[in-house]
mmCIF file of C-alpha atoms in Angstrom:
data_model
loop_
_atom_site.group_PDB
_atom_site.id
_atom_site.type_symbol
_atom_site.label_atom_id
_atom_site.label_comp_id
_atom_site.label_asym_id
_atom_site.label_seq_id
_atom_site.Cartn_x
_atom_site.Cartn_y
_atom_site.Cartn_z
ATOM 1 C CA UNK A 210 38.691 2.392 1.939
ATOM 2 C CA UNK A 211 36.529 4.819 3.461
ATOM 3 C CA UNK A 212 35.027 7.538 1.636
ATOM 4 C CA UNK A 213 32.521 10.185 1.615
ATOM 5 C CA UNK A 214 29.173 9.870 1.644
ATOM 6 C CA UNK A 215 28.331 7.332 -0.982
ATOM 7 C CA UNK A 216 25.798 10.013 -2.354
ATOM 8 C CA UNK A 217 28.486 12.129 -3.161
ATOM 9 C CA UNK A 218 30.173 10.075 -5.804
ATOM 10 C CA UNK A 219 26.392 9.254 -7.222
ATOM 11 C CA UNK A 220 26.023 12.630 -7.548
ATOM 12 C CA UNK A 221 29.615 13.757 -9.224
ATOM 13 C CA UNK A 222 28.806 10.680 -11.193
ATOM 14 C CA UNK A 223 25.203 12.145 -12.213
ATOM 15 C CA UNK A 224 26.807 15.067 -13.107
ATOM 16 C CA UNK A 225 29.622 13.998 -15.613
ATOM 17 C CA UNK A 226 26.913 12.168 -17.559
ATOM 18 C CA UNK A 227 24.315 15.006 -17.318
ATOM 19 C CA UNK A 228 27.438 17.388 -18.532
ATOM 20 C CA UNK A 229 28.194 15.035 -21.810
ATOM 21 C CA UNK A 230 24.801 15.847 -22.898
ATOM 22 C CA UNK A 231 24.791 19.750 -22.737
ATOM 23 C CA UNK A 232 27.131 22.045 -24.400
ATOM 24 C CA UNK A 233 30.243 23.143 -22.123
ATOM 25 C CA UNK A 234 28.790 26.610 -21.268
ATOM 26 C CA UNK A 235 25.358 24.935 -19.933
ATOM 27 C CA UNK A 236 28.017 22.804 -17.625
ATOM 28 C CA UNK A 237 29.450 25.870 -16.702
ATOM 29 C CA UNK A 238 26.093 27.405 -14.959
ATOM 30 C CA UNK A 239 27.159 24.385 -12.349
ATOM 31 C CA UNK A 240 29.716 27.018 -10.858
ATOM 32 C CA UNK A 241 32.157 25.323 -8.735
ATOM 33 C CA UNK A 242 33.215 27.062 -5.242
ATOM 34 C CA UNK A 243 36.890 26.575 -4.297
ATOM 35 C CA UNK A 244 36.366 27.026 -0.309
ATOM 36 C CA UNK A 245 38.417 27.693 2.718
ATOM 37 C CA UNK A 246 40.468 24.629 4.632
ATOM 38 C CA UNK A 247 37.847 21.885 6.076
ATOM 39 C CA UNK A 248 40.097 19.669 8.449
ATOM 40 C CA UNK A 249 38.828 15.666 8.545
ATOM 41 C CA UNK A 250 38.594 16.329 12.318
ATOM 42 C CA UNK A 251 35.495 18.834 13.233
ATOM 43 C CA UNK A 252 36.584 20.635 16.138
ATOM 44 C CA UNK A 253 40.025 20.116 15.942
ATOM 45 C CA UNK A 254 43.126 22.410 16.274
ATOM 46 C CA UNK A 255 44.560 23.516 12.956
ATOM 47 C CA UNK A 256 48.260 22.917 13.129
ATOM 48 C CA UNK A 257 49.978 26.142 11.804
ATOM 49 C CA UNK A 258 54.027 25.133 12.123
ATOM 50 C CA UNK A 259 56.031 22.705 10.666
ATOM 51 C CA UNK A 260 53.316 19.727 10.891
ATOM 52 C CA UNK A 261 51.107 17.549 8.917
ATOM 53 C CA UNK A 262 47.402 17.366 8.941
ATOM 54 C CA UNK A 263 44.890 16.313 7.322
ATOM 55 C CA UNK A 264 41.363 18.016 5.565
ATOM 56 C CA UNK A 265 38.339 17.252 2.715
ATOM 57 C CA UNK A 266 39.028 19.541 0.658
ATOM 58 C CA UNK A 267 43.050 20.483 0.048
ATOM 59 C CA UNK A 268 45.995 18.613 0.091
ATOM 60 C CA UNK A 269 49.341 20.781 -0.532
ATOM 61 C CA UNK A 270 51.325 23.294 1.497
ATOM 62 C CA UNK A 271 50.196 26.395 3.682
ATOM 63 C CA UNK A 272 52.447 28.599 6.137
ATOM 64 C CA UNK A 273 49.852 30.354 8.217
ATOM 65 C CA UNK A 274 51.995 33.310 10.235
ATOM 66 C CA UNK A 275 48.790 34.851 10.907
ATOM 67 C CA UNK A 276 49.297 38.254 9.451
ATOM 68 C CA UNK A 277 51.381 40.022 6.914
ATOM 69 C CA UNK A 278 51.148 37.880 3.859
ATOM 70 C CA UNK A 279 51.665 40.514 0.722
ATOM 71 C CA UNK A 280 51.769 38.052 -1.978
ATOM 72 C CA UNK A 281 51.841 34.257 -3.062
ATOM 73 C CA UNK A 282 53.264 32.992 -6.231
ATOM 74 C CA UNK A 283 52.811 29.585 -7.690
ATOM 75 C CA UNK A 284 54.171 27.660 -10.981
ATOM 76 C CA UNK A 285 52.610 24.540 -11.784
ATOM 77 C CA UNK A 286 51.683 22.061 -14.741
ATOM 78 C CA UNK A 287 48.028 21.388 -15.889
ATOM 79 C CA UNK A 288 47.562 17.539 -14.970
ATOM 80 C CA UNK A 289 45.203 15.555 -17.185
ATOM 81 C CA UNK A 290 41.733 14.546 -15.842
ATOM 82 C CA UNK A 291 40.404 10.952 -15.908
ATOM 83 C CA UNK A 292 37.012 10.378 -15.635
ATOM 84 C CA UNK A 293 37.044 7.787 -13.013
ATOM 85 C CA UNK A 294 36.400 8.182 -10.148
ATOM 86 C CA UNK A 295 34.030 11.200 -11.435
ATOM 87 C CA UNK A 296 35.119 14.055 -9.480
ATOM 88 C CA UNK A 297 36.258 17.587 -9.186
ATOM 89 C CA UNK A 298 39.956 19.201 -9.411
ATOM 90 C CA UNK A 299 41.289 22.341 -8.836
ATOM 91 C CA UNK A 300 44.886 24.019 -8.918
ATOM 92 C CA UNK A 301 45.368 27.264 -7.343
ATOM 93 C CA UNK A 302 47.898 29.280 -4.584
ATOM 94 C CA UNK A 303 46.185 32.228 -2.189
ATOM 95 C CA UNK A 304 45.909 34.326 0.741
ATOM 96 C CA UNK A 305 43.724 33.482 3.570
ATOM 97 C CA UNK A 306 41.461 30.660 4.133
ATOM 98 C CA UNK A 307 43.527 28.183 6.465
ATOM 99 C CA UNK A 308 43.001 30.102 9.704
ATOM 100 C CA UNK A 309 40.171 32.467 8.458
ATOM 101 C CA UNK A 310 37.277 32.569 6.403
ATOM 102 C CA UNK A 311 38.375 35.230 4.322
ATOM 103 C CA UNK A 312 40.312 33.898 1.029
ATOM 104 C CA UNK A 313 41.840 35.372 -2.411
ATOM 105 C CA UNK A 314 42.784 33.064 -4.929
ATOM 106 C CA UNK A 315 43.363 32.077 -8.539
ATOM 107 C CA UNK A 316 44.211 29.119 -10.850
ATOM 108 C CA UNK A 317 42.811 26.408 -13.237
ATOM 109 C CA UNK A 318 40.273 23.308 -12.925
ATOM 110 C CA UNK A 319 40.432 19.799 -14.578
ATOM 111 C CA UNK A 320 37.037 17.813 -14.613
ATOM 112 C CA UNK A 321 35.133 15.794 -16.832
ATOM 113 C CA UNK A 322 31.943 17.814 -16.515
ATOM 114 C CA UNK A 323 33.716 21.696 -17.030
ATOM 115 C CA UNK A 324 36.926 20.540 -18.732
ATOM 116 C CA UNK A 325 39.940 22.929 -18.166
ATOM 117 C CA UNK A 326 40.063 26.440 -17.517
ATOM 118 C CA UNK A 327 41.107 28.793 -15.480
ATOM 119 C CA UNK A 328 39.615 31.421 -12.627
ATOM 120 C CA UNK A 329 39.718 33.738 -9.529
ATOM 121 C CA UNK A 330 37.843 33.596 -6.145
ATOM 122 C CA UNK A 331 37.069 36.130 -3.382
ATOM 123 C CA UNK A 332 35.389 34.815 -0.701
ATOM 124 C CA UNK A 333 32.395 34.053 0.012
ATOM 125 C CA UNK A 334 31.932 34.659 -3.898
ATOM 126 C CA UNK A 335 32.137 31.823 -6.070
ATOM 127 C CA UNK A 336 34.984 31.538 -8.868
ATOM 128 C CA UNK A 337 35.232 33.934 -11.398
ATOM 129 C CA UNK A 338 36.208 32.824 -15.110
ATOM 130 C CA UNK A 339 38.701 34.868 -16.594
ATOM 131 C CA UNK A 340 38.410 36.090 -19.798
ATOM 132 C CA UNK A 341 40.001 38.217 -22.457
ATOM 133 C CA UNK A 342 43.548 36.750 -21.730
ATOM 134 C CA UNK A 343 46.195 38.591 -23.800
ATOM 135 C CA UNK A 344 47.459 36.376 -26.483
ATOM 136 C CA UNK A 345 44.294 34.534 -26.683
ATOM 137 C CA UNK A 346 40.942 35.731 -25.641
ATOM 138 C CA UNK A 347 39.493 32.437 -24.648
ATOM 139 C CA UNK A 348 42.403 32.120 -21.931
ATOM 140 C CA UNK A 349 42.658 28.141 -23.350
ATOM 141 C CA UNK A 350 43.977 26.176 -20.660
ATOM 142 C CA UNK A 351 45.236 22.618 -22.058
ATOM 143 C CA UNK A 352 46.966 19.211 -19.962
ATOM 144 C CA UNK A 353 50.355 20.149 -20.098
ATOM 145 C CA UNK A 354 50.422 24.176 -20.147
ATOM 146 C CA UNK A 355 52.740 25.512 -17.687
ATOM 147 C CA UNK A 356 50.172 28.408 -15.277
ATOM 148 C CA UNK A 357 51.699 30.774 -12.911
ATOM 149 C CA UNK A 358 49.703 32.811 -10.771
ATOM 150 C CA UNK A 359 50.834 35.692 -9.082
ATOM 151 C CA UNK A 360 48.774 37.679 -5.992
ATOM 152 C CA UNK A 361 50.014 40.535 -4.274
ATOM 153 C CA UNK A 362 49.202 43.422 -2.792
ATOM 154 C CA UNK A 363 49.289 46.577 -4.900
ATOM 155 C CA UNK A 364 47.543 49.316 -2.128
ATOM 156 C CA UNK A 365 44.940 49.191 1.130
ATOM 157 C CA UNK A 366 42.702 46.290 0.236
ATOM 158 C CA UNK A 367 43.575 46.339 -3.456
ATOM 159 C CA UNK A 368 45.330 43.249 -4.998
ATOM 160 C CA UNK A 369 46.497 42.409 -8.237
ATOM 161 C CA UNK A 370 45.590 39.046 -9.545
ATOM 162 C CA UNK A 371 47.556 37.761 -12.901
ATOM 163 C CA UNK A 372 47.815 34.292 -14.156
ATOM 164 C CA UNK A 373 49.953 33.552 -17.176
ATOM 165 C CA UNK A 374 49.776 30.484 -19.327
ATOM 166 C CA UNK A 375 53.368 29.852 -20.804
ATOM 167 C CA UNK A 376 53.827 30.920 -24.411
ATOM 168 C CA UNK A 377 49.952 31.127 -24.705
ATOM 169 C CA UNK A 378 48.294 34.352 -22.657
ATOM 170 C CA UNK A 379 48.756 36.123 -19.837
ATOM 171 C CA UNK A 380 45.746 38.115 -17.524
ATOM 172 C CA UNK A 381 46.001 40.810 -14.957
ATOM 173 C CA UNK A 382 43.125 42.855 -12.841
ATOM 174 C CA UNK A 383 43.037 44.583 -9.866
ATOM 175 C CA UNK A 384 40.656 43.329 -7.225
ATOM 176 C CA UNK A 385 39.430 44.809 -4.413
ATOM 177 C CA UNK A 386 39.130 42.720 -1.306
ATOM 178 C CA UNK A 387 39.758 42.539 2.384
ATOM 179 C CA UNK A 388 42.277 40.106 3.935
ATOM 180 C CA UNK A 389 43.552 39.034 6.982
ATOM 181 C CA UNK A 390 46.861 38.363 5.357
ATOM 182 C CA UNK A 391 46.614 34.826 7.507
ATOM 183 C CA UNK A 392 48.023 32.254 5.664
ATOM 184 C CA UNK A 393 49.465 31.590 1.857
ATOM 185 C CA UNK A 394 48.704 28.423 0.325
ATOM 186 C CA UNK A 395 49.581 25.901 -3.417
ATOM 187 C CA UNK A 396 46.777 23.631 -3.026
ATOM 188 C CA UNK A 397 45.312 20.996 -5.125
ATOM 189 C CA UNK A 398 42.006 20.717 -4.299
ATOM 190 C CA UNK A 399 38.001 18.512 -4.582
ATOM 191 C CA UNK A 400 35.981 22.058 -4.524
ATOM 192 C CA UNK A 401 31.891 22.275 -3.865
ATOM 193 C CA UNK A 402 29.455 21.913 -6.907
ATOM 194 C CA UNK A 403 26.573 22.219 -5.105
ATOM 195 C CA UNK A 404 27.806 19.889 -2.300
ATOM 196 C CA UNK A 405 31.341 18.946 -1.206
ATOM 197 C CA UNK A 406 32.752 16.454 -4.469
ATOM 198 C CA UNK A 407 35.612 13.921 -4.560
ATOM 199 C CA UNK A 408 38.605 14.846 -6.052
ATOM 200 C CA UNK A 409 38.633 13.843 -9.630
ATOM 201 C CA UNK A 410 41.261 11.708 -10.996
ATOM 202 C CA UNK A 411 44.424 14.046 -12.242
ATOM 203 C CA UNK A 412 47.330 11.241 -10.546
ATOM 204 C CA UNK A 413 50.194 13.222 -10.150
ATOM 205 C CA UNK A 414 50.054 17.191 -10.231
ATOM 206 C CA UNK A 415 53.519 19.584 -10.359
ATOM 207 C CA UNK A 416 53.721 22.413 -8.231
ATOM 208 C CA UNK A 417 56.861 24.556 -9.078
ATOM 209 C CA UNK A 418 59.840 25.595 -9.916
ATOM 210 C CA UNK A 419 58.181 28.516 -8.294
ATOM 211 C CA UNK A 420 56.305 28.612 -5.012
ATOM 212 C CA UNK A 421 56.872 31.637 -2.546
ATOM 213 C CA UNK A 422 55.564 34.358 -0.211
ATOM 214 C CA UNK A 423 55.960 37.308 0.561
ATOM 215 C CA UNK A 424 55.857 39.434 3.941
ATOM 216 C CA UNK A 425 57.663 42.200 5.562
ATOM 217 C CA UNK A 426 60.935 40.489 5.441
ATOM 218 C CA UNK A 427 60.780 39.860 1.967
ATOM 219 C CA UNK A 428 59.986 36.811 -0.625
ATOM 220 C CA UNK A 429 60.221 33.398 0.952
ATOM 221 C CA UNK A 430 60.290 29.637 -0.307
ATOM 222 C CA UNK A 431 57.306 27.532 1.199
ATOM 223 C CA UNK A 432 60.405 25.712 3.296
ATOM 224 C CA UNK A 433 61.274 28.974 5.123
ATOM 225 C CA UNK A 434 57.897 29.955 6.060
ATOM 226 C CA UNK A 435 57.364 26.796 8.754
ATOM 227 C CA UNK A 436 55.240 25.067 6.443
ATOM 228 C CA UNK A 437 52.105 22.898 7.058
ATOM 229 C CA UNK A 438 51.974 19.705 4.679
ATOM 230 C CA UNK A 439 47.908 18.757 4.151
ATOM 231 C CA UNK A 440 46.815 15.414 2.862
ATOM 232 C CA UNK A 441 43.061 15.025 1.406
ATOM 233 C CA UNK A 442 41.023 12.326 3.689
ATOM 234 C CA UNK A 443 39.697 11.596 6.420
ATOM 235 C CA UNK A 444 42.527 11.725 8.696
ATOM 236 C CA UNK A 445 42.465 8.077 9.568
ATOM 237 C CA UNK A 446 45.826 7.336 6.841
ATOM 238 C CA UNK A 447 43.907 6.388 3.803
ATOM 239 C CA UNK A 448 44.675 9.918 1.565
ATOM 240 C CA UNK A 449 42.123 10.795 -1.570
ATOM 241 C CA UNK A 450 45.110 13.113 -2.667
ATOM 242 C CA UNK A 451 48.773 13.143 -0.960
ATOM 243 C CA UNK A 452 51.837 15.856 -0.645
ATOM 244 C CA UNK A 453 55.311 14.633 -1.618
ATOM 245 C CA UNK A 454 58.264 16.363 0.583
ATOM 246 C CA UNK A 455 59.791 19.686 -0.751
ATOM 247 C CA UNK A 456 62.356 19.437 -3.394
ATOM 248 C CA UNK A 457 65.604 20.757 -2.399
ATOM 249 C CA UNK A 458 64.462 23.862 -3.805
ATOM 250 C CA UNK A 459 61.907 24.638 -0.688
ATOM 251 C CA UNK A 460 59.709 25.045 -3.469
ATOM 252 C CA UNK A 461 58.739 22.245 -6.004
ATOM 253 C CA UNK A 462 56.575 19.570 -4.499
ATOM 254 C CA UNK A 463 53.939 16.977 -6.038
ATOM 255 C CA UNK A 464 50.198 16.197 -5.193
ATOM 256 C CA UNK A 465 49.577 12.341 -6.108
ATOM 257 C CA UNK A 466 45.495 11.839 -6.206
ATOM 258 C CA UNK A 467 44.283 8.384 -5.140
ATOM 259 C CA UNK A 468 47.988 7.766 -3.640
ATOM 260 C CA UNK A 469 49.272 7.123 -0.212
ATOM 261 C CA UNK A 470 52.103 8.239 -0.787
ATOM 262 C CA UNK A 471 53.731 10.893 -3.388
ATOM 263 C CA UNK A 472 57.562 11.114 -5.301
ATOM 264 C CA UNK A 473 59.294 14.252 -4.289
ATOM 265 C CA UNK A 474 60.722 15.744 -7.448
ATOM 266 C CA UNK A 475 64.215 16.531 -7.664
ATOM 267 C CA UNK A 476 63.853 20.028 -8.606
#
């Protein structure tokens, strides 16, 4: 199977060691960067309509319209992290970054070096850590808990960003931030620590009941908004992560790491 650069996976593998022997918030100064769509193929056109494609770094769902994306809304399960293949994991939804540098996003990591917790990004800032969470000021994010994050668009480049863990906390701000409104994605994703990582090892991860958009038209499921399925690889058919189909909902889907191919769930 080919992979990236061997040195990456020395160096994730560094890291997780490095990590067991300072104390979480020394791992934390390690800030991971979740960053906009990289397709395998440099150069290449980005599909944008009811296709499949192929990129380092996210493996999920987009619909890219190109403008007049209001909000994104995603549901989805905390997998649990193994620490082999050392890696990096991230679950999030957002607005921009497929088509466009510009990207707004929130949701929760899983590695063996930072554990699991849960943040917001503007680019080309790194992630934020929330804090202060109602119902629990550490905002505690645990395998299992149940995260929705909600983005939308609250007045001329204002959004408000909340993420709520179910029957645990719940966070809101308002951020200010200019967007092209491009795209709206539910991506699992390998983000940058330093350099681009492998995914870590979180085998099957549950987006849903809950996955929409919202433009001028009103709220949509990802089915209705022509979507674009991404696997994580290369491009050449050997996947680091993989998107199932969409449930009959047109919203729940799965994202299997280290699988070729993914179950759709039935709901």
């Amino acid at each position: 199977m080919r992979r990236r650069p061997a040195s990456l996976a020395l160096l994730a593998s560094a890291v997780s060691v490095a990590a067991a022997l300072v104390p979480a918030a020394a791992a934390h100064a390690a800030t991971s960067k979740h960053g906009r769509f990289v397709p395998a193929a440099r150069g290449a056109a980005v599909p944008t309509r009811n296709d499949t494609t192929s990129s380092l770094n996210w493996s999920g769902y987009a619909t890219a319209p190109g403008s007049g994306i209001t909000a994104v809304k995603s549901t989805f399960t905390v997998p649990s992290v193994s620490p082999l293949p050392p890696g990096f994991a991230a679950n999030w939804a957002g607005i921009g970054g497929y088509t466009s540098s510009d990207l707004i996003q929130a949701g929760t990591s899983e590695d063996a070096v930072q554990g699991y917790y849960a943040w917001y990004e503007i680019l080309p800032a790194s992630e934020t850590l929330i804090s202060n969470c109602s119902g629990d000021a550490a905002c505690t994010v645990n395998p299992g808990d149940v995260v929705t994050v909600d983005i939308h668009k609250v007045g001329t480049n204002l959004w408000s960003v909340s993420l709520a863990d179910a029957g645990h906390w719940t966070w809101q701000q308002n951020i200010s931030y200019a967007s092209t409104e491009s795209s709206a994605e539910w991506i699992f994703e390998a983000p940058t620590v330093g350099v681009q990582t492998i995914p870590a090892n979180t085998g099957t991860n549950y987006f849903g009941p809950t996955s929409t958009f919202t433009d001028a038209a009103g709220t949509h499921t990802i089915a209705a908004g022509n979507p674009v399925a991404i696997d994580m690889g290369i491009g050449i058919g050997v996947n680091e992560a993989t998107p199932s189909g969409l449930a009959p909902n047109g919203q729940s889907f799965n994202v299997c790491a280290y699988q070729q191919s993914c179950p759709t769930p039935a709901s």
